[in-house]
């Protein structure tokens, strides 16, 4: 059995990350290392390059190769109405409060292939708010964004998604929102009417809208603490006072300096609200 | 061998029945963390922890994202997420694709733990009907760690320990009843 030399692999990984940053402008330097290492190993395997160094070589010399690498390093996995209690809480607790704003901007950050964008659009439609809403759905992976725009997913997922939808308090049948053909379902494109899909990189880009609700679920788990802090800062700066932040079920503000700017609306479901009054200044 | 610094345990079908006596026999004070990945964790139920807590003599907790693995504690992988451990021995989660239809996956935990603990890690494969974990166990051995596999002949589901033996081999292939005593002894060896 071949012994593995972790120190050697660390050097290769560092050079790979550096090549990606310097040559292509994608910075993975502040990603949580264990997942990143695993993904990069998968790329080595998928492209049969043998070593990470050989992968780096292709990244430097084949301009188009970066898109396959980005595809491999981003997480296009999600479900419609994943964690139904969260969507139920959005429906029952958050949307009635959002209704007090005449215009509602929603930022879905790291939308990947768009399953949650469509879930959200359905929720807003059923609660009668959608026509006042603008959803900005962003991701840094162009291929995932294209899939999100198409809204075509394998039919095998539909059964579980229907169950999720019902558990999330769905008022109809999920099948009312898609058409099934062959092995795929296609989401009703009318659901997209108030969605803007845009390329946005949480690592490098800035705030671009003022939002009443930010959803960013299961993205922060991939970031090391300094990057997590930066991104939570972005969300805070994007949110209006009293606006809502919805994170993944196992993500929290535990270690984040910006925690002081938020109050939990439902701590278990990771739904937070930006404080109306700033935590730090004003008191003195 | 190197001093043992952590134990990772993987199981699937029949896992609860195997974890019970194993965790019951792990004796405090245990100077290292035990990290368990069980496929039987159903999303949302979170029943495994309370069940095991009734039998284990060590505290049983879900492994929390960004928190360190603690000596003397049994950490469980959360339902619906992969559990990884970073080099700084803090836990990380991911929602990457399921591995062999499973999330959490034993491979994902074992491979990252092998990177984090190197030769200081013991990997334990118990009963299960999946090939998940075999690659991870191989990675543990490649990093100089120890592989312990439940004897497939007495496992409720033999496929998982058998796949581990076929792909990774093992330093010890033992009936369940002898695994905890071995771990107790290894944990206290200087």
Short mmCIF file of C-alpha atoms in Angstrom, two decimals, chain A residues 11-260:
data_model
loop_
_atom_site.label_atom_id
_atom_site.label_comp_id
_atom_site.label_asym_id
_atom_site.label_seq_id
_atom_site.Cartn_x
_atom_site.Cartn_y
_atom_site.Cartn_z
CA UNK A 11 2.34 22.08 -1.17
CA UNK A 12 0.51 20.94 -4.29
CA UNK A 13 -2.80 22.18 -2.95
CA UNK A 14 -1.31 25.56 -2.10
CA UNK A 15 0.09 25.94 -5.62
CA UNK A 16 -3.23 24.89 -7.12
CA UNK A 17 -5.10 27.52 -5.09
CA UNK A 18 -2.50 30.11 -6.05
CA UNK A 19 -2.74 29.27 -9.75
CA UNK A 20 -6.51 29.55 -9.61
CA UNK A 21 -6.26 32.95 -7.95
CA UNK A 22 -3.45 34.48 -9.97
CA UNK A 23 -4.39 33.11 -13.35
CA UNK A 24 -8.18 33.17 -13.11
CA UNK A 25 -9.14 35.44 -10.22
CA UNK A 26 -10.99 32.80 -8.17
CA UNK A 27 -9.80 32.85 -4.58
CA UNK A 28 -10.25 29.63 -2.61
CA UNK A 29 -7.61 30.61 -0.06
CA UNK A 30 -10.15 31.03 2.74
CA UNK A 31 -12.22 27.95 2.15
CA UNK A 32 -12.44 25.34 4.89
CA UNK A 33 -9.55 23.08 3.87
CA UNK A 34 -10.93 19.58 4.44
CA UNK A 35 -13.80 19.90 1.94
CA UNK A 36 -11.64 21.75 -0.56
CA UNK A 37 -8.97 19.05 -0.38
CA UNK A 38 -11.59 16.42 -1.00
CA UNK A 39 -13.01 18.25 -4.02
CA UNK A 40 -9.59 18.78 -5.52
CA UNK A 41 -8.83 15.08 -5.10
CA UNK A 42 -12.10 14.35 -6.88
CA UNK A 43 -11.02 16.60 -9.74
CA UNK A 44 -7.72 14.73 -9.96
CA UNK A 45 -9.70 11.52 -10.14
CA UNK A 46 -12.33 12.81 -12.60
CA UNK A 47 -9.75 14.21 -15.01
CA UNK A 48 -7.35 11.37 -14.39
CA UNK A 49 -4.39 13.69 -13.93
CA UNK A 50 -2.68 11.53 -11.31
CA UNK A 51 -1.49 14.45 -9.20
CA UNK A 52 -2.78 17.85 -8.10
CA UNK A 53 0.28 19.38 -9.76
CA UNK A 54 -0.80 18.02 -13.14
CA UNK A 55 -4.23 19.52 -12.55
CA UNK A 56 -2.54 22.86 -11.82
CA UNK A 57 -0.60 22.54 -15.07
CA UNK A 58 -3.81 22.21 -17.06
CA UNK A 59 -5.30 25.12 -15.16
CA UNK A 60 -2.37 27.31 -16.18
CA UNK A 61 -2.08 26.23 -19.79
CA UNK A 62 -5.65 25.49 -20.90
CA UNK A 63 -7.79 28.62 -20.46
CA UNK A 64 -11.14 26.81 -20.80
CA UNK A 65 -10.25 24.21 -18.20
CA UNK A 66 -11.01 26.63 -15.37
CA UNK A 67 -14.75 26.24 -15.97
CA UNK A 68 -14.58 22.52 -15.32
CA UNK A 69 -12.54 23.19 -12.20
CA UNK A 70 -15.02 25.77 -10.90
CA UNK A 71 -17.84 23.36 -11.61
CA UNK A 72 -16.02 20.71 -9.59
CA UNK A 73 -15.23 23.03 -6.70
CA UNK A 74 -18.69 24.51 -6.26
CA UNK A 75 -21.66 22.75 -4.70
CA UNK A 76 -24.54 22.35 -7.08
CA UNK A 77 -26.41 20.05 -4.72
CA UNK A 78 -29.69 21.13 -3.24
CA UNK A 79 -33.33 20.17 -2.97
CA UNK A 80 -36.61 22.00 -3.26
CA UNK A 81 -37.93 22.92 0.17
CA UNK A 82 -34.93 21.26 1.83
CA UNK A 83 -35.58 21.35 5.60
CA UNK A 84 -39.35 21.88 5.31
CA UNK A 85 -39.73 23.39 8.81
CA UNK A 86 -37.54 26.28 7.64
CA UNK A 87 -39.79 26.99 4.67
CA UNK A 88 -42.84 26.65 6.86
CA UNK A 89 -41.37 29.22 9.23
CA UNK A 90 -40.57 31.53 6.33
CA UNK A 91 -44.17 31.17 5.18
CA UNK A 92 -45.79 31.63 8.58
CA UNK A 93 -43.43 33.95 10.42
CA UNK A 94 -41.29 35.88 7.97
CA UNK A 95 -43.51 36.57 4.95
CA UNK A 96 -46.27 38.24 7.01
CA UNK A 97 -43.64 40.65 8.33
CA UNK A 98 -42.14 41.18 4.89
CA UNK A 99 -45.59 42.16 3.71
CA UNK A 100 -45.23 45.49 5.49
CA UNK A 101 -42.70 46.69 2.92
CA UNK A 102 -44.18 48.03 -0.32
CA UNK A 103 -41.33 46.53 -2.35
CA UNK A 104 -39.49 43.43 -1.24
CA UNK A 105 -35.98 42.58 -2.35
CA UNK A 106 -34.69 39.10 -1.65
CA UNK A 107 -31.11 37.99 -2.13
CA UNK A 108 -30.56 34.26 -2.49
CA UNK A 109 -26.78 34.02 -2.21
CA UNK A 110 -25.06 30.88 -3.48
CA UNK A 111 -28.20 29.74 -5.28
CA UNK A 112 -26.36 26.92 -7.10
CA UNK A 113 -28.79 25.12 -9.42
CA UNK A 114 -31.77 27.12 -8.23
CA UNK A 115 -33.95 24.62 -6.36
CA UNK A 116 -34.40 27.00 -3.46
CA UNK A 117 -35.07 29.96 -5.75
CA UNK A 118 -38.08 28.15 -7.19
CA UNK A 119 -39.13 27.03 -3.71
CA UNK A 120 -39.07 30.62 -2.58
CA UNK A 121 -40.97 31.86 -5.63
CA UNK A 122 -43.70 29.29 -4.98
CA UNK A 123 -43.91 30.34 -1.35
CA UNK A 124 -44.22 34.02 -2.27
CA UNK A 125 -46.79 33.25 -4.96
CA UNK A 126 -48.95 31.28 -2.55
CA UNK A 127 -48.77 33.99 0.08
CA UNK A 128 -49.77 36.65 -2.43
CA UNK A 129 -46.52 38.60 -2.22
CA UNK A 130 -44.68 37.59 -5.33
CA UNK A 131 -45.70 40.48 -7.54
CA UNK A 132 -44.14 42.91 -5.08
CA UNK A 133 -40.90 40.93 -4.91
CA UNK A 134 -37.62 40.95 -6.73
CA UNK A 135 -35.38 37.96 -6.13
CA UNK A 136 -31.68 38.30 -6.85
CA UNK A 137 -30.29 34.80 -7.22
CA UNK A 138 -26.51 34.76 -7.33
CA UNK A 139 -23.74 32.24 -7.61
CA UNK A 140 -20.12 32.32 -8.72
CA UNK A 141 -20.47 29.21 -10.86
CA UNK A 142 -21.71 30.08 -14.39
CA UNK A 143 -22.73 26.49 -15.17
CA UNK A 144 -24.86 26.26 -12.03
CA UNK A 145 -26.50 29.60 -12.85
CA UNK A 146 -27.40 28.32 -16.31
CA UNK A 147 -29.02 25.25 -14.77
CA UNK A 148 -30.85 27.46 -12.30
CA UNK A 149 -32.28 29.54 -15.14
CA UNK A 150 -33.43 26.46 -17.01
CA UNK A 151 -35.09 24.96 -13.95
CA UNK A 152 -34.83 21.42 -15.27
CA UNK A 153 -34.18 18.68 -12.75
CA UNK A 154 -34.17 14.88 -12.73
CA UNK A 155 -37.67 13.50 -12.16
CA UNK A 156 -36.44 11.05 -9.52
CA UNK A 157 -36.11 13.94 -7.06
CA UNK A 158 -39.72 15.06 -7.55
CA UNK A 159 -41.28 12.66 -5.07
CA UNK A 160 -39.12 13.76 -2.17
CA UNK A 161 -39.56 17.39 -3.17
CA UNK A 162 -43.36 17.01 -3.19
CA UNK A 163 -43.19 15.60 0.31
CA UNK A 164 -41.00 18.52 1.42
CA UNK A 165 -43.41 20.97 -0.18
CA UNK A 166 -46.37 19.51 1.68
CA UNK A 167 -44.48 19.53 4.97
CA UNK A 168 -43.62 23.16 4.32
CA UNK A 169 -47.32 23.97 4.27
CA UNK A 170 -47.84 23.83 0.50
CA UNK A 171 -51.32 24.86 -0.58
CA UNK A 172 -51.51 22.91 -3.82
CA UNK A 173 -49.60 20.05 -5.33
CA UNK A 174 -46.00 20.63 -6.29
CA UNK A 175 -46.85 19.07 -9.65
CA UNK A 176 -48.92 22.18 -10.39
CA UNK A 177 -45.64 24.03 -10.76
CA UNK A 178 -43.78 21.79 -13.16
CA UNK A 179 -44.26 19.73 -16.26
CA UNK A 180 -42.73 16.27 -16.45
CA UNK A 181 -41.22 14.89 -19.61
CA UNK A 182 -39.18 11.75 -19.92
CA UNK A 183 -36.71 11.70 -17.08
CA UNK A 184 -36.97 15.38 -16.22
CA UNK A 185 -39.23 17.96 -14.68
CA UNK A 186 -39.22 21.57 -15.81
CA UNK A 187 -40.32 24.25 -13.38
CA UNK A 188 -42.98 26.69 -14.58
CA UNK A 189 -41.00 29.53 -16.09
CA UNK A 190 -43.56 32.04 -14.87
CA UNK A 191 -42.00 31.48 -11.45
CA UNK A 192 -38.94 33.17 -12.84
CA UNK A 193 -40.67 36.38 -13.80
CA UNK A 194 -39.27 38.37 -10.86
CA UNK A 195 -35.95 36.59 -10.55
CA UNK A 196 -32.65 38.09 -11.69
CA UNK A 197 -29.88 35.55 -11.97
CA UNK A 198 -26.45 37.08 -11.64
CA UNK A 199 -22.86 36.07 -11.20
CA UNK A 200 -21.64 37.17 -7.79
CA UNK A 201 -18.68 35.89 -5.86
CA UNK A 202 -19.07 36.11 -2.09
CA UNK A 203 -15.29 35.96 -1.72
CA UNK A 204 -14.47 39.01 -3.78
CA UNK A 205 -17.61 40.96 -4.72
CA UNK A 206 -19.44 43.63 -2.79
CA UNK A 207 -22.98 44.34 -1.69
CA UNK A 208 -25.15 45.19 -4.69
CA UNK A 209 -28.69 45.54 -3.39
CA UNK A 210 -30.69 46.55 -0.38
CA UNK A 211 -32.61 43.49 0.73
CA UNK A 212 -35.41 42.69 3.14
CA UNK A 213 -34.47 39.01 3.21
CA UNK A 214 -31.19 37.22 2.55
CA UNK A 215 -31.08 33.46 2.17
CA UNK A 216 -27.74 31.75 2.14
CA UNK A 217 -28.09 28.15 3.13
CA UNK A 218 -25.21 25.72 3.49
CA UNK A 219 -22.66 27.97 1.86
CA UNK A 220 -20.92 29.31 4.96
CA UNK A 221 -20.01 25.78 6.05
CA UNK A 222 -17.45 25.79 3.24
CA UNK A 223 -15.73 28.96 4.46
CA UNK A 224 -13.04 29.31 7.11
CA UNK A 225 -13.81 31.79 9.88
CA UNK A 226 -12.33 34.99 8.37
CA UNK A 227 -14.25 34.50 5.13
CA UNK A 228 -17.40 33.57 7.01
CA UNK A 229 -17.06 36.86 8.90
CA UNK A 230 -16.63 38.81 5.69
CA UNK A 231 -19.69 37.26 4.12
CA UNK A 232 -21.88 37.75 7.19
CA UNK A 233 -20.74 41.38 7.09
CA UNK A 234 -21.91 41.57 3.47
CA UNK A 235 -25.30 40.20 4.44
CA UNK A 236 -25.63 42.64 7.31
CA UNK A 237 -24.72 45.58 5.07
CA UNK A 238 -27.14 44.41 2.42
CA UNK A 239 -30.06 43.98 4.82
CA UNK A 240 -32.32 46.84 5.77
CA UNK A 241 -32.75 47.27 9.51
CA UNK A 242 -35.27 44.70 10.64
CA UNK A 243 -34.50 42.56 7.58
CA UNK A 244 -34.16 38.79 7.80
CA UNK A 245 -31.28 36.38 7.35
CA UNK A 246 -31.85 32.67 6.81
CA UNK A 247 -28.89 30.29 7.10
CA UNK A 248 -28.55 26.51 6.77
CA UNK A 249 -29.98 24.42 9.60
CA UNK A 250 -26.59 23.59 11.06
CA UNK A 251 -24.97 26.94 10.48
CA UNK A 252 -24.90 29.60 13.14
CA UNK A 253 -23.49 32.93 14.12
CA UNK A 254 -21.64 31.31 17.07
CA UNK A 255 -18.18 32.49 16.16
CA UNK A 256 -19.03 35.53 14.09
CA UNK A 257 -18.31 39.11 15.18
CA UNK A 258 -21.42 40.26 13.30
CA UNK A 259 -23.61 38.12 15.60
CA UNK A 260 -24.10 41.25 17.69
#
